[in-house]
Amino acid sequence: MRPIAIIGIGQTKIDEQWEKSIREIAVEAIYFALKDAGRETVGGIFVGNMMSGIINNQNNLGPLIADWAGLKVPAVKVEAACGSGGAALRSGLMAVASGEIDSALVVGVEKMTDRHPHEVTAALATAADADYEVEMGVTFVGLNALLMRRYMHEYGWKHADFAPFAINAHANAMHNPYARLHQKITLDDFEKSGMIATPINLLDASPIGDGAAALYIVPADTVWGGRRILIAGSASNTDTIAIHDRPDPLFLSAANKSAQEAYRQAGVSPNDIDVFELHDAFTIMSALSLEACGFAERGQGPRLGLDGHITPAGRIPVMTRGGLKARGHPVGATGVYQVVEVVQQLRGECGETQVADARIGMAQNIGGSGATIVTHILRKE
Amino acid sequence: MRPIAIIGIGQTKIDEQWEKSIREIAVEAIYFALKDAGRETVGGIFVGNMMSGIINNQNNLGPLIADWAGLKVPAVKVEAACGSGGAALRSGLMAVASGEIDSALVVGVEKMTDRHPHEVTAALATAADADYEVEMGVTFVGLNALLMRRYMHEYGWKHADFAPFAINAHANAMHNPYARLHQKITLDDFEKSGMIATPINLLDASPIGDGAAALYIVPADTVWGGRRILIAGSASNTDTIAIHDRPDPLFLSAANKSAQEAYRQAGVSPNDIDVFELHDAFTIMSALSLEACGFAERGQGPRLGLDGHITPAGRIPVMTRGGLKARGHPVGATGVYQVVEVVQQLRGECGETQVADARIGMAQNIGGSGATIVTHILRKE
């Protein structure tokens, strides 16, 4: 496939943005990405969004956002639950690589905080299997709680062993002006936090929010030097949505396949990855992602945190801008935020949480509890 | 862009399929498309769907459908309101053309009849502008009624002048076993039908339904002869969603741009089109589409029907399998049904409604009242 480069990034602060509509939030990120890329128009727009039809009574986000941006170009929405942002990037990338368009804006956007939490909980559950999971009364966090409990049982971890994932995320978010939460936490905070679905408590879980992030991509051979960041690998895969129907629920097989394919495309191995923005919707997902992608043995994900390897100065820095946990998780936008943040790392724009000499970064976006996986590997020249 | 061919088609009857889930309906169409193509696996799946998150409490249709089909491959949902099916085909086409995958299944699916009509009406309204149209209390059919009333006022048509669109659609659907309605109608039926939103009555409007249609596509140069149908043109464009905000509400400018680009790619003009599956969600949309695509002068769309040019034996046969009006309009699936039907015409499989010597066919799918337009031109070798 024709190589693609990212030449512009944009993002909004993740927050309760009650004074702005979904189109305004999306276009704010687009505006910054256009400015960053030094462009005024584009060949097409790919919107990543999960729940605007449910929460904002608005589908058809493609033309809605293209029009508000003053760009009457082909535009479409891509949905893969919480993996929508990564999936939108992949769709935009293939469109540009096909030669059909010469550039694309990929924008992930979600506006979740206008509605009652019960409605948002129901909307999030649409990422699970409606007939075989949700119909039984389980929520999305409930499903992840079952996974975490089983994992702790199988491998002998206690709840506190997951604390480093949350502590690292919150510490890093202190230096990210776009992050939802600016609040340092301790092990004591983590252990005393309010329970949501045993064993997942408030500090295991990522906060929802309103926000948008955008990328401007072009064929790599049409731009030179400057701040061009290459997309060296892009791969997605799927698994059964219903967790109880997977042969091995504690192994994210689609994450494994997707990462292996991205490594193959980029010609790298996990050892070469300088920074990894993973999908820490819950602390258990951090452990499972690290294992599926080859950074830890089966059942040993928490060890990386406990041994201090996941901080910006560690062996495999994760959530360097706060992750889903503290930057926030506007679901359909998250996958684009992750890639924006990897670009910031490779450009050396991350200040206090900058990973030294970062040249190769990875972002992995998950839709459902491992059902849709999209992995991107970026490279600085 | 690398040329793409359709080598397999599949569809289900459009009906109230209360005994089947959305995944079962989708996989039924996929099964027929795989069988028709003589294939057992595929590189990726692109799902066109508008409202499963709202009506079926189910997002993440990509992995849901891939898993049910026994195909654990990359899979994603594309949404562009009622234009979702066409948009999914376009996404699949660019993915295959990029070289990233060697084949794609495109499946449009919608299951709409399980819920109360009020809920479906609200879900359909998410295709309009939530903030500037729907918030004012107007429904989707209400918006189209305003368009139709203005059109009749501007150009002096009376309601009965739109009858041929509905009469032709119903007559053709009599010979399509997959159609929702098998009921011949007369001018008298059309005029006496129950009013929905003046001037749109029941026989101006397309019925909703549950159904799925699927296409199997590959690079054209990887298959030869047989029943291969080439995609000679594929183009989409967008316009402002809110009708009152368009400079000229009675001209579908995105349809015009999209059709012109598809004609350019295919190297044809409207005179070369042997069959045209247009998006007759309401009779007014038939008139506007025919005008925007160059088959009639501004304001003269109804004349084609009154003069007998739109029947299978006419100058520009439309809705040859029943159209949205009588085949039915399972919204996110419709764009794929249209392309399946054009393939049937070019293969010569349409029996009583076969267009003689059909070699070049067009399908145009619309999301919102002209906001997202996707046009495909197919060619038989």
Short mmCIF file of N, CA, C and O in Angstrom, two decimals, chain A residues 304-367:
data_model
loop_
_atom_site.label_atom_id
_atom_site.label_comp_id
_atom_site.label_asym_id
_atom_site.label_seq_id
_atom_site.Cartn_x
_atom_site.Cartn_y
_atom_site.Cartn_z
N LEU A 304 4.70 -4.96 34.84
CA LEU A 304 5.36 -3.83 34.18
C LEU A 304 5.12 -2.53 34.95
O LEU A 304 6.02 -1.70 35.09
N GLY A 305 3.90 -2.39 35.47
CA GLY A 305 3.59 -1.20 36.26
C GLY A 305 4.30 -1.23 37.60
O GLY A 305 4.93 -0.24 38.01
N LEU A 306 4.22 -2.35 38.26
CA LEU A 306 4.83 -2.47 39.60
C LEU A 306 6.35 -2.29 39.56
O LEU A 306 6.95 -1.77 40.51
N ASP A 307 6.96 -2.66 38.44
CA ASP A 307 8.42 -2.52 38.32
C ASP A 307 8.85 -1.18 37.73
O ASP A 307 10.03 -0.98 37.42
N GLY A 308 7.88 -0.30 37.52
CA GLY A 308 8.23 1.06 37.07
C GLY A 308 8.58 1.18 35.60
O GLY A 308 9.19 2.16 35.17
N HIS A 309 8.14 0.23 34.78
CA HIS A 309 8.53 0.26 33.36
C HIS A 309 7.59 1.09 32.47
O HIS A 309 7.89 1.27 31.30
N ILE A 310 6.44 1.54 33.00
CA ILE A 310 5.45 2.17 32.12
C ILE A 310 5.46 3.70 32.17
O ILE A 310 4.68 4.35 31.49
N THR A 311 6.35 4.30 32.98
CA THR A 311 6.41 5.76 33.04
C THR A 311 7.15 6.31 31.81
O THR A 311 7.77 5.53 31.07
N PRO A 312 7.09 7.61 31.61
CA PRO A 312 7.78 8.18 30.43
C PRO A 312 9.27 7.83 30.37
O PRO A 312 9.84 7.78 29.29
N ALA A 313 9.89 7.56 31.53
CA ALA A 313 11.31 7.21 31.53
C ALA A 313 11.51 5.69 31.52
O ALA A 313 12.65 5.22 31.53
N GLY A 314 10.42 4.94 31.49
CA GLY A 314 10.51 3.49 31.62
C GLY A 314 10.80 2.78 30.31
O GLY A 314 11.02 3.40 29.27
N ARG A 315 10.74 1.46 30.39
CA ARG A 315 11.05 0.62 29.23
C ARG A 315 9.96 0.72 28.17
O ARG A 315 10.23 0.76 26.97
N ILE A 316 8.69 0.73 28.59
CA ILE A 316 7.58 0.87 27.63
C ILE A 316 6.58 1.90 28.17
O ILE A 316 5.55 1.56 28.78
N PRO A 317 6.85 3.18 27.90
CA PRO A 317 5.98 4.24 28.40
C PRO A 317 4.57 4.13 27.79
O PRO A 317 4.43 3.97 26.57
N VAL A 318 3.58 4.16 28.67
CA VAL A 318 2.18 4.13 28.20
C VAL A 318 1.40 5.30 28.79
O VAL A 318 1.79 5.85 29.81
N MET A 319 0.29 5.64 28.18
CA MET A 319 -0.57 6.75 28.65
C MET A 319 0.27 7.99 28.98
O MET A 319 0.08 8.61 30.02
N THR A 320 1.16 8.36 28.08
CA THR A 320 2.09 9.45 28.39
C THR A 320 1.40 10.81 28.44
O THR A 320 1.97 11.77 28.94
N ARG A 321 0.19 10.91 27.93
CA ARG A 321 -0.57 12.17 28.00
C ARG A 321 -1.77 12.02 28.93
O ARG A 321 -2.61 12.92 28.97
N GLY A 322 -1.81 10.89 29.61
CA GLY A 322 -2.90 10.68 30.57
C GLY A 322 -3.76 9.47 30.27
O GLY A 322 -4.50 8.99 31.12
N GLY A 323 -3.66 8.99 29.00
CA GLY A 323 -4.44 7.80 28.63
C GLY A 323 -5.94 8.05 28.75
O GLY A 323 -6.39 9.17 29.05
N LEU A 324 -6.71 7.00 28.48
CA LEU A 324 -8.16 7.11 28.64
C LEU A 324 -8.49 7.47 30.08
O LEU A 324 -9.44 8.20 30.35
N LYS A 325 -7.67 6.97 31.02
CA LYS A 325 -7.93 7.13 32.43
C LYS A 325 -7.98 8.59 32.88
O LYS A 325 -8.83 8.97 33.70
N ALA A 326 -7.07 9.42 32.38
CA ALA A 326 -6.99 10.78 32.91
C ALA A 326 -7.10 11.85 31.81
O ALA A 326 -7.65 12.92 32.03
N ARG A 327 -6.57 11.55 30.62
CA ARG A 327 -6.87 12.46 29.50
C ARG A 327 -8.37 12.46 29.27
O ARG A 327 -8.97 13.47 28.98
N GLY A 328 -8.98 11.26 29.44
CA GLY A 328 -10.43 11.14 29.27
C GLY A 328 -10.76 10.26 28.09
O GLY A 328 -9.92 10.00 27.23
N HIS A 329 -12.02 9.79 28.04
CA HIS A 329 -12.44 8.81 27.04
C HIS A 329 -13.77 9.23 26.38
O HIS A 329 -14.82 8.67 26.68
N PRO A 330 -13.70 10.23 25.50
CA PRO A 330 -14.87 10.55 24.66
C PRO A 330 -14.90 9.47 23.58
O PRO A 330 -14.19 9.57 22.57
N VAL A 331 -15.68 8.45 23.77
CA VAL A 331 -15.44 7.14 23.16
C VAL A 331 -15.04 7.11 21.69
O VAL A 331 -14.01 6.56 21.33
N GLY A 332 -15.85 7.72 20.82
CA GLY A 332 -15.53 7.66 19.39
C GLY A 332 -14.34 8.51 19.00
O GLY A 332 -13.80 8.37 17.90
N ALA A 333 -13.92 9.40 19.88
CA ALA A 333 -12.79 10.29 19.59
C ALA A 333 -11.47 9.71 20.07
O ALA A 333 -10.39 10.08 19.58
N THR A 334 -11.53 8.80 21.04
CA THR A 334 -10.33 8.33 21.73
C THR A 334 -9.23 7.82 20.79
O THR A 334 -8.05 8.15 20.97
N GLY A 335 -9.59 7.03 19.80
CA GLY A 335 -8.58 6.47 18.91
C GLY A 335 -7.80 7.53 18.17
O GLY A 335 -6.62 7.34 17.85
N VAL A 336 -8.44 8.67 17.89
CA VAL A 336 -7.73 9.76 17.22
C VAL A 336 -6.85 10.52 18.21
O VAL A 336 -5.71 10.87 17.89
N TYR A 337 -7.36 10.74 19.43
CA TYR A 337 -6.51 11.33 20.48
C TYR A 337 -5.21 10.54 20.65
O TYR A 337 -4.13 11.10 20.76
N GLN A 338 -5.34 9.22 20.69
CA GLN A 338 -4.15 8.38 20.90
C GLN A 338 -3.09 8.64 19.82
O GLN A 338 -1.91 8.77 20.12
N VAL A 339 -3.54 8.72 18.56
CA VAL A 339 -2.59 8.92 17.47
C VAL A 339 -2.02 10.34 17.51
O VAL A 339 -0.82 10.55 17.28
N VAL A 340 -2.86 11.32 17.83
CA VAL A 340 -2.38 12.70 17.99
C VAL A 340 -1.26 12.73 19.04
O VAL A 340 -0.22 13.37 18.86
N GLU A 341 -1.46 12.02 20.13
CA GLU A 341 -0.48 12.03 21.22
C GLU A 341 0.83 11.33 20.84
O GLU A 341 1.92 11.77 21.24
N VAL A 342 0.72 10.26 20.06
CA VAL A 342 1.94 9.60 19.59
C VAL A 342 2.70 10.56 18.66
O VAL A 342 3.93 10.67 18.72
N VAL A 343 1.96 11.27 17.80
CA VAL A 343 2.61 12.26 16.94
C VAL A 343 3.34 13.31 17.80
O VAL A 343 4.49 13.67 17.52
N GLN A 344 2.67 13.78 18.86
CA GLN A 344 3.32 14.76 19.74
C GLN A 344 4.61 14.21 20.34
O GLN A 344 5.60 14.92 20.44
N GLN A 345 4.58 12.96 20.73
CA GLN A 345 5.80 12.33 21.28
C GLN A 345 6.90 12.27 20.22
O GLN A 345 8.05 12.62 20.50
N LEU A 346 6.54 11.85 19.01
CA LEU A 346 7.57 11.69 17.97
C LEU A 346 8.11 13.05 17.52
O LEU A 346 9.25 13.17 17.07
N ARG A 347 7.26 14.08 17.65
CA ARG A 347 7.73 15.43 17.33
C ARG A 347 8.53 16.05 18.48
O ARG A 347 9.11 17.11 18.33
N GLY A 348 8.48 15.41 19.65
CA GLY A 348 9.20 15.95 20.81
C GLY A 348 8.50 17.13 21.45
O GLY A 348 9.14 18.05 21.97
N GLU A 349 7.15 17.11 21.44
CA GLU A 349 6.38 18.26 21.93
C GLU A 349 5.75 17.99 23.30
O GLU A 349 4.81 18.68 23.68
N CYS A 350 6.24 17.00 24.04
CA CYS A 350 5.50 16.57 25.24
C CYS A 350 6.07 17.06 26.56
O CYS A 350 5.63 16.62 27.64
N GLY A 351 7.03 17.96 26.51
CA GLY A 351 7.50 18.59 27.75
C GLY A 351 7.88 17.60 28.83
O GLY A 351 8.69 16.69 28.61
N GLU A 352 7.27 17.76 30.01
CA GLU A 352 7.62 16.96 31.19
C GLU A 352 7.40 15.47 30.99
O GLU A 352 8.02 14.66 31.67
N THR A 353 6.50 15.07 30.09
CA THR A 353 6.27 13.64 29.90
C THR A 353 6.83 13.16 28.55
O THR A 353 6.42 12.13 28.02
N GLN A 354 7.77 13.93 28.01
CA GLN A 354 8.40 13.55 26.74
C GLN A 354 9.24 12.29 26.95
O GLN A 354 10.03 12.20 27.88
N VAL A 355 9.05 11.33 26.05
CA VAL A 355 9.89 10.13 26.05
C VAL A 355 11.15 10.47 25.26
O VAL A 355 11.06 10.93 24.12
N ALA A 356 12.31 10.28 25.91
CA ALA A 356 13.57 10.67 25.28
C ALA A 356 13.79 9.91 23.97
O ALA A 356 13.58 8.70 23.89
N ASP A 357 14.19 10.66 22.95
CA ASP A 357 14.53 10.06 21.65
C ASP A 357 13.44 9.15 21.08
O ASP A 357 13.76 8.12 20.47
N ALA A 358 12.20 9.51 21.28
CA ALA A 358 11.11 8.67 20.74
C ALA A 358 11.12 8.73 19.22
O ALA A 358 11.02 9.81 18.63
N ARG A 359 11.24 7.59 18.59
CA ARG A 359 11.26 7.53 17.12
C ARG A 359 10.15 6.65 16.57
O ARG A 359 9.68 6.85 15.45
N ILE A 360 9.75 5.65 17.35
CA ILE A 360 8.69 4.74 16.88
C ILE A 360 7.62 4.64 17.97
O ILE A 360 7.93 4.33 19.13
N GLY A 361 6.38 4.94 17.61
CA GLY A 361 5.30 4.92 18.59
C GLY A 361 4.13 4.09 18.09
O GLY A 361 3.96 3.88 16.89
N MET A 362 3.35 3.60 19.03
CA MET A 362 2.22 2.74 18.67
C MET A 362 0.96 3.23 19.39
O MET A 362 1.03 3.72 20.52
N ALA A 363 -0.16 3.09 18.72
CA ALA A 363 -1.46 3.40 19.33
C ALA A 363 -2.38 2.23 19.05
O ALA A 363 -2.43 1.71 17.93
N GLN A 364 -3.08 1.80 20.10
CA GLN A 364 -4.03 0.70 19.89
C GLN A 364 -5.38 1.07 20.48
O GLN A 364 -5.51 1.39 21.65
N ASN A 365 -6.38 1.01 19.63
CA ASN A 365 -7.74 1.44 19.94
C ASN A 365 -8.63 0.19 19.95
O ASN A 365 -8.53 -0.66 19.08
N ILE A 366 -9.48 0.09 20.98
CA ILE A 366 -10.31 -1.11 21.16
C ILE A 366 -11.79 -0.75 21.17
O ILE A 366 -12.20 0.18 21.87
N GLY A 367 -12.58 -1.48 20.40
CA GLY A 367 -14.03 -1.30 20.38
C GLY A 367 -14.71 -2.52 20.97
O GLY A 367 -14.51 -3.63 20.48
#
